[in-house]
Coordinates of C-alpha atoms and ligand atoms in Angstrom, one line a residue:
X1019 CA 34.8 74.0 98.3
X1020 CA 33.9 73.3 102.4
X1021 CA 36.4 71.9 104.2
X1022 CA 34.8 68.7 104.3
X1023 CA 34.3 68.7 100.3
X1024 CA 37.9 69.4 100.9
X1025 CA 38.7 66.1 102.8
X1026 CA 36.7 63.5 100.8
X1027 CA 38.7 64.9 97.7
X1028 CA 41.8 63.8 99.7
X1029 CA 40.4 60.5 100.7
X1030 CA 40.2 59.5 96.9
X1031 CA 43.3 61.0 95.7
X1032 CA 45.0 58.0 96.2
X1033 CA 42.2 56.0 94.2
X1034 CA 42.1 58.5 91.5
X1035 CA 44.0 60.0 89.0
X1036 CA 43.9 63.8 88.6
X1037 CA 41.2 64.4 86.0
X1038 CA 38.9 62.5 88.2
X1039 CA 39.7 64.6 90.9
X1040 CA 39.0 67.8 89.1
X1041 CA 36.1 66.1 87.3
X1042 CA 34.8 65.3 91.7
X1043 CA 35.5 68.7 92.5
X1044 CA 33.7 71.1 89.7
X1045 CA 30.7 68.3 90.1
X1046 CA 30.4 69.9 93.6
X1047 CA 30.8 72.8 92.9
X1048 CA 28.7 73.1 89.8
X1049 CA 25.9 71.2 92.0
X1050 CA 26.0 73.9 94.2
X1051 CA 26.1 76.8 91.9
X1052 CA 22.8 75.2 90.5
X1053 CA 20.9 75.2 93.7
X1054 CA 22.0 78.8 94.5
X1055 CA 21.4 80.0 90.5
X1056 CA 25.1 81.2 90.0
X1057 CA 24.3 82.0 86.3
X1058 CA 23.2 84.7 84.1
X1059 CA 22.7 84.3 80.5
X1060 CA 24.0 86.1 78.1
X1061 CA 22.9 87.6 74.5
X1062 CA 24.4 87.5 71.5
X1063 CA 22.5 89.4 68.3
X1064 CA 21.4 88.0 64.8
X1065 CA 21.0 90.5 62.0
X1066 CA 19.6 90.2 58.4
X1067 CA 21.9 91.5 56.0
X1068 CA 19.9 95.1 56.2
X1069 CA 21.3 95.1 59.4
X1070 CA 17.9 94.6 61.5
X1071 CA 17.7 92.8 64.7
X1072 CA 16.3 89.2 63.9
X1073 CA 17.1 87.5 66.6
X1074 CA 19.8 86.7 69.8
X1075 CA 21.1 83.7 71.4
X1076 CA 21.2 82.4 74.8
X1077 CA 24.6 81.9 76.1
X1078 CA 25.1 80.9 80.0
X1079 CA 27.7 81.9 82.0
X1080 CA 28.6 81.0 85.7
X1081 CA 28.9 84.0 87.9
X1082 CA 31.5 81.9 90.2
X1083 CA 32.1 83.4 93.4
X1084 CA 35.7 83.3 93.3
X1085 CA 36.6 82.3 89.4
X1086 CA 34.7 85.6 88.4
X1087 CA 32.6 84.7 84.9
X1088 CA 33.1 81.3 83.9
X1089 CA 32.1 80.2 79.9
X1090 CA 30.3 77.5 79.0
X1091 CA 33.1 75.4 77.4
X1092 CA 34.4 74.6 80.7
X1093 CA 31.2 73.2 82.6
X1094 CA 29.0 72.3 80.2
X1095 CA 30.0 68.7 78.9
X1096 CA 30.6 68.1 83.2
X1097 CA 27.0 69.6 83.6
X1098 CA 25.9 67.0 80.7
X1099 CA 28.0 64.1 81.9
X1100 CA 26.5 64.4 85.4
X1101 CA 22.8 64.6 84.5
X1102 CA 23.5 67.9 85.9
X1103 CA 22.4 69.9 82.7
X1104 CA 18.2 69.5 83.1
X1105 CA 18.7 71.6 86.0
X1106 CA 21.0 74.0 84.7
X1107 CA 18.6 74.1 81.4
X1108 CA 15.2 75.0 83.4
X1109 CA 17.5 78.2 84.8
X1110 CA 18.6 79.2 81.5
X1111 CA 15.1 78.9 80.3
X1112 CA 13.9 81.0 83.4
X1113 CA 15.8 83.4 82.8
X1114 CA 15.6 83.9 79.2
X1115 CA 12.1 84.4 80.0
X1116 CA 12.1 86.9 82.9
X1117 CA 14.2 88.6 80.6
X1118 CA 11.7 88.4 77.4
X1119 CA 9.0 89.8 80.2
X1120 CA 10.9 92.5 81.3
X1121 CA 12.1 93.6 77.7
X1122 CA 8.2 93.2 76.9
X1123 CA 7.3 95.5 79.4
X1124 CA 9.9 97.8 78.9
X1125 CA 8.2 98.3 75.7
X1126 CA 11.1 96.9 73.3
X1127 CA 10.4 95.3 70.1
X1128 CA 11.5 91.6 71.6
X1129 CA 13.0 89.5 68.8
X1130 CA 12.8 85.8 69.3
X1131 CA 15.4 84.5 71.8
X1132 CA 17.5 81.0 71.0
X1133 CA 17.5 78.5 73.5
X1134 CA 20.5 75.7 73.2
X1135 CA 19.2 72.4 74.0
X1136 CA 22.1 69.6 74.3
X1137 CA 21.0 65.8 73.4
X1138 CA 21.6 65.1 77.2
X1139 CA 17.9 67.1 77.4
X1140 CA 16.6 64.6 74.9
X1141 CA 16.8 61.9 76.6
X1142 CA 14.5 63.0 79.3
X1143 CA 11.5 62.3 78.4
X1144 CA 9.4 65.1 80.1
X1145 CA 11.3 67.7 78.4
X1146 CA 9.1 68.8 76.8
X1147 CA 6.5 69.6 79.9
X1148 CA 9.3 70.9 81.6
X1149 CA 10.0 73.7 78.9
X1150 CA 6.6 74.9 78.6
X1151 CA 6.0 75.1 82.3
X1152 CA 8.8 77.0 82.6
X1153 CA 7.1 79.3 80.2
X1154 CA 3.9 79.0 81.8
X1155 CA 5.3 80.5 84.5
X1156 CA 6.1 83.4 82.9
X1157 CA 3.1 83.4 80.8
X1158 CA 5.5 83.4 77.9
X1159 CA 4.4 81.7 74.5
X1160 CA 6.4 79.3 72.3
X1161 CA 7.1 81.3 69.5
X1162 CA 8.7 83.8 71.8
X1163 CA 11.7 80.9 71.4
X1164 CA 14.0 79.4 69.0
X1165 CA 15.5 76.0 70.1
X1166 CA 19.2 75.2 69.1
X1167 CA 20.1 71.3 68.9
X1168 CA 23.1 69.5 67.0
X1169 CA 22.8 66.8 64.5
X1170 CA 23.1 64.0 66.7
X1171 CA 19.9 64.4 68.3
X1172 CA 18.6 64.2 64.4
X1173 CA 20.3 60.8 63.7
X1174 CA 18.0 58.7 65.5
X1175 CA 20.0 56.8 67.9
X1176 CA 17.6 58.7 70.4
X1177 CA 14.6 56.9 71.1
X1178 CA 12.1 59.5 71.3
X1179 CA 13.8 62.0 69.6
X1180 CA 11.0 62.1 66.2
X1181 CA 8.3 62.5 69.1
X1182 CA 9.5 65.1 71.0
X1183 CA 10.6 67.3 67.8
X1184 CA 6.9 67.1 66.2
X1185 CA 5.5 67.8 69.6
X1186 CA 8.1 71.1 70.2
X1187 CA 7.1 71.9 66.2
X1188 CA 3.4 71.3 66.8
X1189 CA 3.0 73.5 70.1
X1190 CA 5.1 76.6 67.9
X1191 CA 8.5 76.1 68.7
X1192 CA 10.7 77.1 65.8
X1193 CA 13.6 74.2 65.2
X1194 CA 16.7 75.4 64.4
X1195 CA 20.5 73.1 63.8
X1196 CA 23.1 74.4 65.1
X1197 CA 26.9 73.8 64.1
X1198 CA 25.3 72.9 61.1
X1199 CA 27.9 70.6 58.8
X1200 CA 29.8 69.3 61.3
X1201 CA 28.0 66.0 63.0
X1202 CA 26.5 63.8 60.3
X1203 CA 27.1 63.4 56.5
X1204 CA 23.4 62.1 56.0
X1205 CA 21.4 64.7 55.8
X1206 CA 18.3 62.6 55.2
X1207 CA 17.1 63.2 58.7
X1208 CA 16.3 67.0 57.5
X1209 CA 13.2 66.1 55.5
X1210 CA 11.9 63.6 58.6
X1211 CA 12.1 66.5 61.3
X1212 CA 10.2 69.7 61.4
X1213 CA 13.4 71.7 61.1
X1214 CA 13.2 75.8 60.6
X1215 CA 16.7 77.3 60.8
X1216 CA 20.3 75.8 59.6
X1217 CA 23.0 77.6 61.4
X1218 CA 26.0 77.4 59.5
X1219 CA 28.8 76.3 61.7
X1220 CA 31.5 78.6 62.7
X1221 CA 34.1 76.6 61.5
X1222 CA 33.6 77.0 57.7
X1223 CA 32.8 80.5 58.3
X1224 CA 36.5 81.4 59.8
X1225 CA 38.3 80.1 56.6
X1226 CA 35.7 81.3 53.9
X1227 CA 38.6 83.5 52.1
X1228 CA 41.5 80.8 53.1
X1229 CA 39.9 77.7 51.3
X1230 CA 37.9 77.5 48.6
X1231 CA 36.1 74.3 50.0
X1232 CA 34.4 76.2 52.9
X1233 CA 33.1 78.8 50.4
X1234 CA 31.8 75.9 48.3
X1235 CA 30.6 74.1 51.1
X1236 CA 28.6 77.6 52.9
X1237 CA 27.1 78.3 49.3
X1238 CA 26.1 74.3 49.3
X1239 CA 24.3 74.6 52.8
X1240 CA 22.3 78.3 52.1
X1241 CA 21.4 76.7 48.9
X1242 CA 20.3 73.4 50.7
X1243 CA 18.1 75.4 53.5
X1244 CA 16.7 77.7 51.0
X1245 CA 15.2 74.4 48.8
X1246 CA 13.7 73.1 51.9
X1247 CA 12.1 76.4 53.0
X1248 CA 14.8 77.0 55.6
X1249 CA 16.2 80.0 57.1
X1250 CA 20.4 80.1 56.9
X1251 CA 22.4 81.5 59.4
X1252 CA 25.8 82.0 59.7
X1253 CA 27.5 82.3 63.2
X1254 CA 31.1 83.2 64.3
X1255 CA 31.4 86.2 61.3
X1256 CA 34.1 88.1 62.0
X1257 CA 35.6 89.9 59.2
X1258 CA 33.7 92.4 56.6
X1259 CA 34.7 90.0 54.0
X1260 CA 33.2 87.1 55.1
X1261 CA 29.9 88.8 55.9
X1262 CA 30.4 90.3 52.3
X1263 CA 30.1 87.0 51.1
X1264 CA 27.6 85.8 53.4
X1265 CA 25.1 88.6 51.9
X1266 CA 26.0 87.9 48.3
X1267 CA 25.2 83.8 48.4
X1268 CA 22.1 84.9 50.2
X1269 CA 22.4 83.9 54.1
X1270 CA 19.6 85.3 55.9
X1271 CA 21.0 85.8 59.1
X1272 CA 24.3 86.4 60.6
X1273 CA 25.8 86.3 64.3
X1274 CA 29.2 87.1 65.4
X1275 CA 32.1 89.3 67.2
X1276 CA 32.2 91.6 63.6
X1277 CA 28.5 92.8 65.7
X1278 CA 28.8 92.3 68.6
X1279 CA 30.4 89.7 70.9
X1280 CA 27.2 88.0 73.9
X1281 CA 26.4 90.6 75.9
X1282 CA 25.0 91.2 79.5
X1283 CA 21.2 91.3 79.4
X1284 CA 21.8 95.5 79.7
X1285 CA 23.4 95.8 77.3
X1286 CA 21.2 93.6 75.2
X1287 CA 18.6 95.9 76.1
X1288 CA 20.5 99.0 74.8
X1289 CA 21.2 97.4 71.4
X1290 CA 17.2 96.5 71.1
X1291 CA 16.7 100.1 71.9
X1292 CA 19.3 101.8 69.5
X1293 CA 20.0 99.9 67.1
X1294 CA 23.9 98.5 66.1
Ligands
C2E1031 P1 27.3 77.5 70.3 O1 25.9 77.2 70.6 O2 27.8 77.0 69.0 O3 27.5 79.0 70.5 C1 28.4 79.8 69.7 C2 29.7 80.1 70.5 O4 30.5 80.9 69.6 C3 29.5 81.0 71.7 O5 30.5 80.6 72.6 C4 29.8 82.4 71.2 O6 30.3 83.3 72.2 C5 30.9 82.1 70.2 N1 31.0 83.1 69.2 C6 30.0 83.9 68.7 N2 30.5 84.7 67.7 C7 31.7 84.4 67.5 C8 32.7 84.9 66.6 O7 32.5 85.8 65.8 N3 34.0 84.3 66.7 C9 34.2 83.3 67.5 N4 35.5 82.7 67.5 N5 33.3 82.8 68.4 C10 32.1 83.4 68.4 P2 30.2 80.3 74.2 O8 29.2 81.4 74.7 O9 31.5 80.2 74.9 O10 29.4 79.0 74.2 C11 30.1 77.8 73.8 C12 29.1 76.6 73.7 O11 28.5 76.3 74.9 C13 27.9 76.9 72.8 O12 28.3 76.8 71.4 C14 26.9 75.9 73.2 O13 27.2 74.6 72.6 C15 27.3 75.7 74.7 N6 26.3 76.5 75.5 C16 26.2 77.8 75.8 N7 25.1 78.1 76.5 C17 24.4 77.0 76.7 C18 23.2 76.6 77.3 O14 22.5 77.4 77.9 N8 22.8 75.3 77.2 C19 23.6 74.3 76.6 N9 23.1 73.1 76.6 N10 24.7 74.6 76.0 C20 25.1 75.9 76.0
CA1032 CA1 24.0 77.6 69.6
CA1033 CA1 26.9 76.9 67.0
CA1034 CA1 29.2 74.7 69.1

């Protein structure tokens, strides 16, 4: 931080208490690391269970100039809390496409890249011009994305929320839920939204051969995604024996460290190029 960011953080030190303070201080910093584009995104693969390349998802990370790489779990609920996180969303965006574009040009076989899209997003309600002119820029189509969103946008407390799905369906946007399982234990909202893609949520994936629940429960949610014409994915596999699993109950997709842990965009180019 300047030295005058440095100064108004000790004028309210006496009026706040220290998580306010720290809360003040990454604001200003995070504000600034928007407006000079300190992030890069990451990639993580998807594979069917042939072992293909199906997919890859979007992870930011903060190139901080003196914290070195800084992951999402410690900026992201600020970024949201701060109406910081439309701004940070259009650079992930931009830079999954100039990515797409130079993969495309390179000649590789680009799978389709997912997008995470928190409910802060939702609530804006040009978010939906705002994505595809991002794309426009880039002269990148829709289905060139998948978007990730959590339950809770789903559960209708968002104004909105109905409209801007059908519209994100309607101009080829594939729909997928992430941490599937874990929001909401009505899951009539599935057959109100043009949803594509369950991803099962790491959580019951971890403890598949520790409790039988979470294998009953992973079974219960490929079954569910398959009767409504859905794609299953399982993220955060880490052991042969959960993917084992995985394959046998019929997932269609898995994502996590036992492939390959998100990757630099280079390196997401080499394993589009080679293979595993
Ligand atoms: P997520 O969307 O559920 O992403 C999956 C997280 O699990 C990633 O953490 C990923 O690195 C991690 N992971 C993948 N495979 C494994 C595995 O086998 N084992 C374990 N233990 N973990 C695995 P990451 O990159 O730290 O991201 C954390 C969260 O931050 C994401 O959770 C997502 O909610 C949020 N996030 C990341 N990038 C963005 C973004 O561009 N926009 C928004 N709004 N949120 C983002
Ligand atoms: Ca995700
Ligand atoms: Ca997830
Ligand atoms: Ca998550």
């Amino acid at each position: 931080a300047s030295r005058s960011e440095g100064e108004v953080y000790c004028f309210f030190s006496t009026e706040m208490n220290n998580e306010a303070q720290v809360r003040l201080g990454l604001e200003a910093d995070l504000r600034r690391a928007i407006e000079r584009e300190e992030f890069v995104n990451y990639y993580q693969p998807q594979y069917d269970m042939a072992g293909q390349l199906v997919g890859m998802e979007a992870l930011v990370r903060w190139t901080h100039p003196t914290q070195g790489l800084v992951m999402p779990g410690q900026f992201i609920s600020t970024a949201e809390e701060t109406g910081l996180i439309g701004a940070l969303g259009d650079i992930v965006l931009r830079n999954a496409a100039a990515d797409i574009m130079r993969w495309r040009g390179l000649g590789l076989p680009v799978v389709p890249v997912a997008i995470n899209i928190s409910a802060v997003q939702f609530r804006d309600a040009r978010l939906v011009d705002r994505i595809l002119s991002v794309l426009s820029e880039h002269g990148l189509a829709p289905d060139a994305l998948d978007l990730e969103l959590t339950e809770s946008i789903l559960m209708g407390e968002q104004a909105g929320a109905v409209g801007f799905l059908n519209q994100l369906a309607a101009e080829g946007f594939r729909i997928a839920i992430d941490d599937f399982g874990t929001g909401y234990s009505s899951l009539g909202y599935l057959k109100r939204f043009p949803v594509h893609k369950l991803k099962i949520d790491q959580s019951f994936v971890q403890h598949l051969h520790e409790d039988t629940n979470d294998a009953i429960l992973v079974r219960a949610i490929i079954n569910l995604g398959h009767s409504l014409a859905m794609t299953v994915v399982a993220e955060g596999v880490e052991t042969p024996e959960q993917f084992a699993y995985l394959r046998d109950e019929g997932a269609d997709a898995v994502q996590g460290y036992l492939f390959s842990r998100p990757v630099p965009s280079e390196e997401m180019e080499r394993l589009m190029r080679d293979g595993v």
